[in-house]
XYZ file of C-alpha atoms in Angstrom:
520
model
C 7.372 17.830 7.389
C 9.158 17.059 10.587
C 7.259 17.913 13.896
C 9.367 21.383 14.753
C 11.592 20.586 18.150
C 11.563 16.841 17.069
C 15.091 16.053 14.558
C 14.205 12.879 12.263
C 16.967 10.759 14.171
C 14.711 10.984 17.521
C 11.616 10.522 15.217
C 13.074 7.284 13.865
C 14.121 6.337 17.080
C 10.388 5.943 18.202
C 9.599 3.438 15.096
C 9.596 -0.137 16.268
C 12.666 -1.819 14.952
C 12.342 -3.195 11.365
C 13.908 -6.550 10.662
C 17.527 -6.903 9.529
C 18.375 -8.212 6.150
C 19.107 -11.624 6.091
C 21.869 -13.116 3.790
C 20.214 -13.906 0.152
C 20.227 -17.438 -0.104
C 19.236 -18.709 -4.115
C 18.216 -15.596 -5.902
C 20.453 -13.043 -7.002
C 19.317 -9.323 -6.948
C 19.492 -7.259 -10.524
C 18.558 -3.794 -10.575
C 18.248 -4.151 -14.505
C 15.094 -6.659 -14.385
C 12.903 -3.889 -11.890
C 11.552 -1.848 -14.782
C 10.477 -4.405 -17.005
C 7.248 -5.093 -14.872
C 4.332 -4.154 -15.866
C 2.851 -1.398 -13.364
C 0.127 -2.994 -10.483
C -3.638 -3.268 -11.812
C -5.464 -1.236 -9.297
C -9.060 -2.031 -8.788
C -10.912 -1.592 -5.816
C -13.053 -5.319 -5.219
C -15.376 -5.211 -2.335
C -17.769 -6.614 -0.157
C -19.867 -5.491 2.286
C -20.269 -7.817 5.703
C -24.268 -6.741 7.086
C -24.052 -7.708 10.818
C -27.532 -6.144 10.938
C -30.524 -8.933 11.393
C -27.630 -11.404 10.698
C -27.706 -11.000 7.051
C -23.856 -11.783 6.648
C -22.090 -12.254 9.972
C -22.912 -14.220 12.191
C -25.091 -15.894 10.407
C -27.250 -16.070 13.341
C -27.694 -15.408 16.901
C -26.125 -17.034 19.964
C -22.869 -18.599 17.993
C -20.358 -19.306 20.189
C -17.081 -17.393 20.337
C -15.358 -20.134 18.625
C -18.036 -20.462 15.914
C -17.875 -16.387 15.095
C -14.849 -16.318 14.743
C -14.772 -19.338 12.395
C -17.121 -17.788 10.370
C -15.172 -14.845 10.137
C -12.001 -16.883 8.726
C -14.359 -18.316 6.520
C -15.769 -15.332 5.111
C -12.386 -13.797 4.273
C -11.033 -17.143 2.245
C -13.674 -16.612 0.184
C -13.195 -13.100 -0.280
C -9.655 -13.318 -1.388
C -11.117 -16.889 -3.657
C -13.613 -14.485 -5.347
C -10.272 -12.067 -5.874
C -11.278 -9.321 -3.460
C -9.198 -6.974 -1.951
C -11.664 -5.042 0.845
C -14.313 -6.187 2.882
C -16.569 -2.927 4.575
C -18.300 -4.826 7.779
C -20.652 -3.043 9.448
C -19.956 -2.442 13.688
C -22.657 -0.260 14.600
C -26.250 -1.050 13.281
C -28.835 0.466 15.779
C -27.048 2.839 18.405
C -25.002 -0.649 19.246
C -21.953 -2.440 18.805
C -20.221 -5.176 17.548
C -16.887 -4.244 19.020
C -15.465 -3.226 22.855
C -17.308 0.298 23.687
C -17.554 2.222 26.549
C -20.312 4.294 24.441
C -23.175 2.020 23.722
C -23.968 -1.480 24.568
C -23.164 -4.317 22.295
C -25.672 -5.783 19.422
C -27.424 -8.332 19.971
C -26.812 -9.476 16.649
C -23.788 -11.250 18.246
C -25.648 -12.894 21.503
C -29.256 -12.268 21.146
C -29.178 -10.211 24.080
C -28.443 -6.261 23.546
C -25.053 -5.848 25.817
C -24.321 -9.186 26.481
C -20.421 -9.204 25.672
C -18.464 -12.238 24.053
C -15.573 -13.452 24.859
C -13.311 -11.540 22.280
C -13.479 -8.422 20.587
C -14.656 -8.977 17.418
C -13.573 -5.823 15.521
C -10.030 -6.714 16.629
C -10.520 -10.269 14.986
C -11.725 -9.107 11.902
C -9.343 -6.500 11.924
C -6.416 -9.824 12.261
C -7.533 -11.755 10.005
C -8.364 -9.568 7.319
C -4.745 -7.550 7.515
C -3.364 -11.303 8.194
C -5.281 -11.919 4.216
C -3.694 -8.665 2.937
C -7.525 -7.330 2.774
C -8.709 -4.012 3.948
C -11.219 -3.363 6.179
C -13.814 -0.449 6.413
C -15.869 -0.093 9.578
C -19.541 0.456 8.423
C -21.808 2.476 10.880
C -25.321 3.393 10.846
C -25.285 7.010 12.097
C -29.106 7.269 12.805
C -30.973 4.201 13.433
C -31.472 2.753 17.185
C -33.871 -0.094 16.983
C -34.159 -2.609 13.814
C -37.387 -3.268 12.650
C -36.596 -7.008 13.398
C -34.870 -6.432 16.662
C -36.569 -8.930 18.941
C -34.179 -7.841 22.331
C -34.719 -5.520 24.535
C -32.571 -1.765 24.919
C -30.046 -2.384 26.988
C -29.805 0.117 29.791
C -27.080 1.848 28.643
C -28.770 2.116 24.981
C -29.516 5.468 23.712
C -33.831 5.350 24.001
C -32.907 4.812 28.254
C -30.024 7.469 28.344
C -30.964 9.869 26.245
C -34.807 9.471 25.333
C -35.791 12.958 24.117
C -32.762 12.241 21.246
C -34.579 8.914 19.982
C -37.994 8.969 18.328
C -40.194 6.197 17.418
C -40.984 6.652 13.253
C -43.223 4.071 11.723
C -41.676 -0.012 13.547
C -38.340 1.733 14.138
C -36.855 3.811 16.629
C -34.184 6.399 15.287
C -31.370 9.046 16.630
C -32.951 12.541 16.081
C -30.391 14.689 13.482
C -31.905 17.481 14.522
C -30.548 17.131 18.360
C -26.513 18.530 18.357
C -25.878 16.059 21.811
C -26.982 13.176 19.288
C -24.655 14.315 16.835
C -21.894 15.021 18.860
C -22.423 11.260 20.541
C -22.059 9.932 16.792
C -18.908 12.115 16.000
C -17.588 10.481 19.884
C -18.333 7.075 18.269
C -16.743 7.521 15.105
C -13.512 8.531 17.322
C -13.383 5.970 19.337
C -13.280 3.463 16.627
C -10.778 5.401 14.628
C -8.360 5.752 17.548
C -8.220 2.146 19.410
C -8.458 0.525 15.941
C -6.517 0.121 12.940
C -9.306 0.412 10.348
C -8.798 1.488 7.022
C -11.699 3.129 6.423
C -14.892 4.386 8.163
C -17.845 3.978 5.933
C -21.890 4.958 6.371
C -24.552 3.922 3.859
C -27.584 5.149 2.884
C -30.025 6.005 5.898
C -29.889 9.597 6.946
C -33.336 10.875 7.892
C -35.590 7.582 7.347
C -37.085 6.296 4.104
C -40.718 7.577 4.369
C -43.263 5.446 6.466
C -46.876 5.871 5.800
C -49.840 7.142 7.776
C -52.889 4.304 7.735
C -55.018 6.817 5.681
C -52.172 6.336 3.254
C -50.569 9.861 3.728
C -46.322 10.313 4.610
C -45.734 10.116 7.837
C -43.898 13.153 9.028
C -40.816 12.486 11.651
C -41.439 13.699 14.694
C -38.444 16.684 15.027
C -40.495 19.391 15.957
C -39.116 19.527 19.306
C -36.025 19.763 18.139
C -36.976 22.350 14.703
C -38.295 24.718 17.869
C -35.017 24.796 19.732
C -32.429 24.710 16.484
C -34.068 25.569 13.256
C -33.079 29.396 13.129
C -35.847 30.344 11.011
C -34.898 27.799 8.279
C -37.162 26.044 5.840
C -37.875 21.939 7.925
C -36.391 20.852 4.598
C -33.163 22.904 4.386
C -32.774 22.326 8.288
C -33.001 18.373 8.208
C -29.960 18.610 5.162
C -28.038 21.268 7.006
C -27.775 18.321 10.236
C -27.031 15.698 7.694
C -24.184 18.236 6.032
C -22.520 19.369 9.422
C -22.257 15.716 10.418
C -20.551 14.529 7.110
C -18.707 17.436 6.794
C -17.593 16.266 10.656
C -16.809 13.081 10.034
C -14.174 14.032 7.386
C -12.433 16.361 9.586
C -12.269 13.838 12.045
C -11.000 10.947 10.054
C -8.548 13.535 8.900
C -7.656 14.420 12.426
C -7.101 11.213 13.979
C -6.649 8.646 11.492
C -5.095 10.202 7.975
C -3.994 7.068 6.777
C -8.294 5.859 6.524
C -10.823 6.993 4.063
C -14.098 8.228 4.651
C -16.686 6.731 2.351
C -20.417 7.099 2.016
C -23.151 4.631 -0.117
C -25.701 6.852 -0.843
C -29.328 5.446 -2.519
C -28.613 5.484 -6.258
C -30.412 8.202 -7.744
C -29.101 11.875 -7.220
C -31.450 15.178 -6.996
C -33.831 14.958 -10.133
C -32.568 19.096 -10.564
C -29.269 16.783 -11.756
C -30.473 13.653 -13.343
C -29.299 12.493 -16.986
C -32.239 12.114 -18.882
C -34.716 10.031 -18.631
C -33.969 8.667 -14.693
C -37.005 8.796 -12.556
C -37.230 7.599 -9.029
C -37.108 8.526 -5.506
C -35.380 11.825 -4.457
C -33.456 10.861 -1.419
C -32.364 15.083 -1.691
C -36.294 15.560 -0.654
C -36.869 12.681 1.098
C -33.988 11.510 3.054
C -32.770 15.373 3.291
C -29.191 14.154 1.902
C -27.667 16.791 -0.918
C -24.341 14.251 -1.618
C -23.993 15.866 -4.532
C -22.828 18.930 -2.004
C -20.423 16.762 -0.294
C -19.308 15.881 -3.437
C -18.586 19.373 -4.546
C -17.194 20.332 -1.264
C -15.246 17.265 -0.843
C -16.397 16.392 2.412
C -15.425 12.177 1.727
C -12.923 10.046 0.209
C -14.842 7.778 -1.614
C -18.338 6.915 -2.600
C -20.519 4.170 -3.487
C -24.184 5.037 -4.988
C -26.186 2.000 -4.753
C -26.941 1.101 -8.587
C -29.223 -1.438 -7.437
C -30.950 -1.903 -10.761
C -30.490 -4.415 -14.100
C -28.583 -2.114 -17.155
C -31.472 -2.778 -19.177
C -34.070 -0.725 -16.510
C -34.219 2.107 -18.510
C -35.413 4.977 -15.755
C -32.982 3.345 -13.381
C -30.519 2.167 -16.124
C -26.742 1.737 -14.505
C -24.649 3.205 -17.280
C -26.048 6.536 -17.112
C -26.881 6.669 -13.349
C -22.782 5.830 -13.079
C -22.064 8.668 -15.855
C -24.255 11.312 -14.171
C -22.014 10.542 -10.608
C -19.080 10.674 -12.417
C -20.325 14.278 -14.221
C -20.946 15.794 -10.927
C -17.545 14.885 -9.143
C -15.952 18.117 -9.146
C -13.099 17.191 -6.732
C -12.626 13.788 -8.411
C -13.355 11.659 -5.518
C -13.080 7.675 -5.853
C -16.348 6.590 -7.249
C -17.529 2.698 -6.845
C -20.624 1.938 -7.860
C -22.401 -0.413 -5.227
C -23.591 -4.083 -7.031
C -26.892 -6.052 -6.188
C -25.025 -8.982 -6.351
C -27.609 -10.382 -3.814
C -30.402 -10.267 -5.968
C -28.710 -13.219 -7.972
C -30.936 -16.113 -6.172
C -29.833 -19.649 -5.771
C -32.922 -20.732 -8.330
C -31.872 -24.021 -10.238
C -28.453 -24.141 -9.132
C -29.103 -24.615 -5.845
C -32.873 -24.573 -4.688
C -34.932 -21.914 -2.994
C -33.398 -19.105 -0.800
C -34.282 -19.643 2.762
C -37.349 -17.567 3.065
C -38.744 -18.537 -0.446
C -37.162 -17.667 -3.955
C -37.261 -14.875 -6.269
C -38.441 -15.222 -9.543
C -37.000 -12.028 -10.617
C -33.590 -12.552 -9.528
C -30.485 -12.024 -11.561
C -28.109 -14.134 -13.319
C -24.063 -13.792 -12.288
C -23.829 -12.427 -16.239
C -25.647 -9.365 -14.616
C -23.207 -8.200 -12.330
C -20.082 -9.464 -14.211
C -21.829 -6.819 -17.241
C -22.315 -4.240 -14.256
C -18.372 -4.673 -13.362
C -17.184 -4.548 -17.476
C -19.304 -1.686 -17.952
C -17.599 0.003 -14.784
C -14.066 -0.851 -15.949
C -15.083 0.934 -19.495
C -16.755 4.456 -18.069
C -14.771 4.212 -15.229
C -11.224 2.561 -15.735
C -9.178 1.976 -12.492
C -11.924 2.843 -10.327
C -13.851 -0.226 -8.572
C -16.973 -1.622 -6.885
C -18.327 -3.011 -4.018
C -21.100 -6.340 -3.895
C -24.121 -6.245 -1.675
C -23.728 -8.577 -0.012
C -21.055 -11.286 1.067
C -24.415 -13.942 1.488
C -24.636 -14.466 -2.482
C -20.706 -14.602 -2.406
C -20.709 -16.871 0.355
C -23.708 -19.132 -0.860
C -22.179 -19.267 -4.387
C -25.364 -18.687 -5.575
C -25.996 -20.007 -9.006
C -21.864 -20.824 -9.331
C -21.167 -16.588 -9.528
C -17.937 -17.190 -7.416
C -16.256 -19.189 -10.389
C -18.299 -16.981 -13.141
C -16.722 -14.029 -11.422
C -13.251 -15.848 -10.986
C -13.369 -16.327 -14.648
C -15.182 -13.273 -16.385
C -14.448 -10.207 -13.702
C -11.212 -10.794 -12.037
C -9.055 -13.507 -13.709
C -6.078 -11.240 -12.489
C -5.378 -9.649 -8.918
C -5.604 -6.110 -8.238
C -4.709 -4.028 -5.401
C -6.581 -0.876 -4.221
C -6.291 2.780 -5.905
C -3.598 4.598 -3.887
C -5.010 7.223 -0.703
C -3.736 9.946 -3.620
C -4.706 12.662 -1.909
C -2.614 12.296 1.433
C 1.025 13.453 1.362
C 3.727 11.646 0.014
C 4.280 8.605 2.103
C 6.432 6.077 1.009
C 6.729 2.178 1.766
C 9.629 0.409 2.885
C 12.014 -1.279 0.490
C 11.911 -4.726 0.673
C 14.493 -7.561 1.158
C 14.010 -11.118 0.178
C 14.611 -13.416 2.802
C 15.193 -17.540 2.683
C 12.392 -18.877 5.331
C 11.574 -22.574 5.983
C 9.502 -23.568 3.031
C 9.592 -20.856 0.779
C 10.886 -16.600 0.962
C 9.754 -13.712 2.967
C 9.627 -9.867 1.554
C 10.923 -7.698 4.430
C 11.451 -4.212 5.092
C 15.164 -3.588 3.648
C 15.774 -0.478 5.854
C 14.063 3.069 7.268
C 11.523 3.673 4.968
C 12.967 6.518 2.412
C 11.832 10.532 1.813
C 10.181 12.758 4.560
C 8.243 11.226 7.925
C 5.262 13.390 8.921
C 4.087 14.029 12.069
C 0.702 14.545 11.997
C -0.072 10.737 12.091
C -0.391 9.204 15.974
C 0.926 6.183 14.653
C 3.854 6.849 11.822
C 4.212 2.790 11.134
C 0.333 3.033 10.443
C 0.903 4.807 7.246
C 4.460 4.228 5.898
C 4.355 0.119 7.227
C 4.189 -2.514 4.716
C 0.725 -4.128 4.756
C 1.317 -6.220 1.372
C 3.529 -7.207 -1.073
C 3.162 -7.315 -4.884
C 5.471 -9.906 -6.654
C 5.746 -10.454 -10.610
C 7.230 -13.804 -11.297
C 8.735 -13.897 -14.738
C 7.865 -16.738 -16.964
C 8.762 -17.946 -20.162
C 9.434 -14.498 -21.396
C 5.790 -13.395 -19.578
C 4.691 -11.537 -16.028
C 2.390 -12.740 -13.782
C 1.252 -10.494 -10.714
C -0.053 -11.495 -7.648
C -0.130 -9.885 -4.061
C 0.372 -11.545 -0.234
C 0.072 -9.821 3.192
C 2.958 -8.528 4.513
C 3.753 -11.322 6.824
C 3.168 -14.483 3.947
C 5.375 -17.104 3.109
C 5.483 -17.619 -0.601
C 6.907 -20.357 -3.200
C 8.352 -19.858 -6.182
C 6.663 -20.841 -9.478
C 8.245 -23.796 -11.241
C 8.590 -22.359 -14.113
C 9.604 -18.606 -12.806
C 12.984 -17.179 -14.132
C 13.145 -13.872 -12.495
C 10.865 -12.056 -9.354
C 10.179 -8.443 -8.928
C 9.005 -7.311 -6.045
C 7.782 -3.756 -4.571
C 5.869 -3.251 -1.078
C 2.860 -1.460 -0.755
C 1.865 0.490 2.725
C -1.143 1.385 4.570
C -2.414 4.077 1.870
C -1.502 1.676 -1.127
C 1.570 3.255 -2.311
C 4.015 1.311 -4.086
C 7.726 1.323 -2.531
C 10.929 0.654 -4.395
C 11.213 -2.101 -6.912
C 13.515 -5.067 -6.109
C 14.229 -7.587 -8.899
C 15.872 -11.116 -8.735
C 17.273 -13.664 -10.796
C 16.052 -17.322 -9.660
């Protein structure tokens, strides 16, 4: 649909210009070749980066800019040497932030200092050098939280517990954001905004911390969480219970309208704790109820259809039976009513470095898994679940190849590339079609022309959507295809024993373009 008042010429006029086609140099185009391809193997393959207490990135506190940021380049080449194709890093861990806000001070994760800045934005870096890898990247925020139990600096003044006090409550070591207060939700929905529209994410992404995980009084009793301020002012004669998940469901239903709103082109996804309500368990699954506990009914914003993807943490061997991962992913799957994207979160981390590569730092784990675990935990996926994906918690046992799982992985999980699922539930927005252009040392896949079929106007930035972000090749040889995928931008070399390429582009929502094919 074309913004009424607006003709498409003036609406294409606005698009920065796309490259010309250069003169084929080599390889001759055939349109009889571009069906013989097999069709892309879609798979989403992720990892989550934990900024918080410096699990993943940095890997500690006070790195220099230069040292960040070579951590950052390191952690994507191994992400695309595992064979991933996302990375979800988390920017806000405790009211804070590891990006340029005007909202809330920045982590100290980064410095060691709570609002000390660096010299660089590092949500713009990661942002460059993962869409530089072809990778997507999800922005991870804890809604809630706003002081780490491991936090060792000070609240910045412009932190939350000094601007806003009565919204923050201390619970147990921590100190959290108050669900219960509408200014405290409204400054998360402001946060979630800003993000969405000064960066080019491709997804924004929460996990599973809602109300806290239940703290304990020292006679052993649950320590209640001190809302009853807020209960007076807002509850409206409601059940505590029901009012705690009505704050959690106005927020997520929120943050979907917003995403919608300002960015159509990213997802919203949410990694809820593993179990769902017991009222809807298969049989047999015991466990904590985070429905009673953390006062979050997902299996409503399932039904409703208030996200675009979710990842229950199936933190748990197959063989635990009351926890076991087959039926825990089965009874998701049963009560996805809108069919939603669902990708079962991994505990790849709990594979320890044990004889492969001494103690973790910290001391061992003498219950820790084996790489066979998870690559069972991905095959299992692929047969309830085919086309669907999964992401690892977290990039350290990825990064510390612990126990050789990068090559077991390599070998028994993704011995092929595979792009993302498509964004199938946004309008039809095509990529561009590609020429092939002769570049020194190797070929370029460009956009060919305006990118075909209707532009839509609802999206601030149209190249955000319909651009090409990667490009999927199949190189022909000896009578067999073999896929693989670059970013947009790549240089590329022909296989020595390739006959014939065919090549499509694939845009911000992972839609395939037009086919090109080539005899070499």
């Amino acid at each position: 649909m074309v913004h009424q008042g607006l003709s498409r010429r003036s609406l294409l006029a606005a698009l920065p210009l796309l490259p010309a086609c250069a003169q084929l140099v080599g390889p001759q185009p055939t349109a009889a070749l571009a069906a013989s391809a097999p069709a892309i193997p879609r798979e989403f393959r992720a990892a989550w980066v934990a900024t918080v207490a410096n699990i993943d990135w940095p890997s500690r506190k006070g790195l220099s800019d230069a040292e960040q940021q070579q951590e950052v380049r390191a952690i994507v080449a191994r992400a695309r040497e595992v064979g991933l194709n996302a990375l979800i890093l988390q920017v806000r861990t405790s009211a804070d932030a590891l990006y340029a806000s005007r909202l809330e001070p920045w982590s100290e994760y980064l410095s060691g200092t709570q609002g000390q800045a660096p010299g660089y934005d590092p949500l713009a870096y990661w942002i460059e050098q993962t869409h530089g890898a072809g990778l997507e990247l999800h922005a991870w925020f804890n809604p809630y939280r706003a002081r780490q139990l491991n936090a060792k600096s000070d609240e910045a003044p412009s932190h939350l517990a000094n601007t806003q006090p009565g919204w923050v409550k201390r619970y147990g070591k921590q100190l959290w954001i108050d669900p219960g207060e509408p200014g405290a939700a409204q400054h998360s929905l402001a946060v979630f905004r800003d993000v969405l529209e000064r960066y080019a994410v491709d997804g924004i992404h929460i996990d599973d911390y809602f109300y806290p995980y239940p703290e304990k009084n020292p006679d052993g009793t649950e320590l209640d969480f001190p809302d009853e301020a807020s209960y007076a002012a807002h509850g409206e004669g409601l059940p505590k219970a029901d009012w705690r998940r009505r704050n959690v469901d106005r927020l997520v239903q929120a943050m979907h309208a917003l995403v919608r709103e300002v960015r159509p082109a990213a997802r919203l996804g949410i990694s809820p704790f593993g179990l769902m309500k017991p009222s809807e368990r298969p049989e047999g699954i015991l466990g904590f109820s985070q429905y009673d506990k953390l006062y979050a009914d997902v299996e409503l914003w399932l039904r409703e259809g208030w996200l675009d993807y979710l990842v229950p943490q199936l933190y748990w061997p197959r063989a635990q039976t009351a926890q076991a991962f087959g039926p825990l992913l089965q009874g998701w799957m049963r009560l996805n009513a809108k069919a939603k994207p669902i990708w079962p979160g991994l505990y790849t981390s709990r594979i320890t470095q044990g004889q492969a590569g001494g103690e973790l730092q910290g001391g061992g784990d003498t219950r820790g898994w084996q790489p066979e675990e998870v690559s069972g935990q991905i095959a299992l996926t692929r047969e309830l679940n085919p086309g669907s994906g999964h992401v690892h918690f977290s990039m350290a046992a990825l990064n510390q190849d612990r126990r050789g799982v990068v090559g077991h992985l390599r070998a028994q999980s993704y011995p092929e590339p595979a792009l993302p699922p498509a964004f199938a539930e946004l309008p039809d927005l095509p990529a561009p079609a590609l020429a092939l252009r002769a570049v020194d040392g190797g070929w370029r896949l460009e956009p060919a022309h305006e990118p075909a079929g209707p532009l839509v106007s609802w999206i601030q930035d149209p190249q955000s959507a319909h651009s090409l972000q990667r490009v999927w090749l199949w190189w022909r040889e000896g009578g067999r295809w073999r896929g693989e995928w670059h970013a947009a931008s790549a240089t590329f070399q022909r296989p020595s024993a390739a006959d014939a390429l065919v090549a499509s582009g694939i845009n911000r929502i992972g839609m395939e373009g037009p086919r090109r094919a080539w005899k070499l």
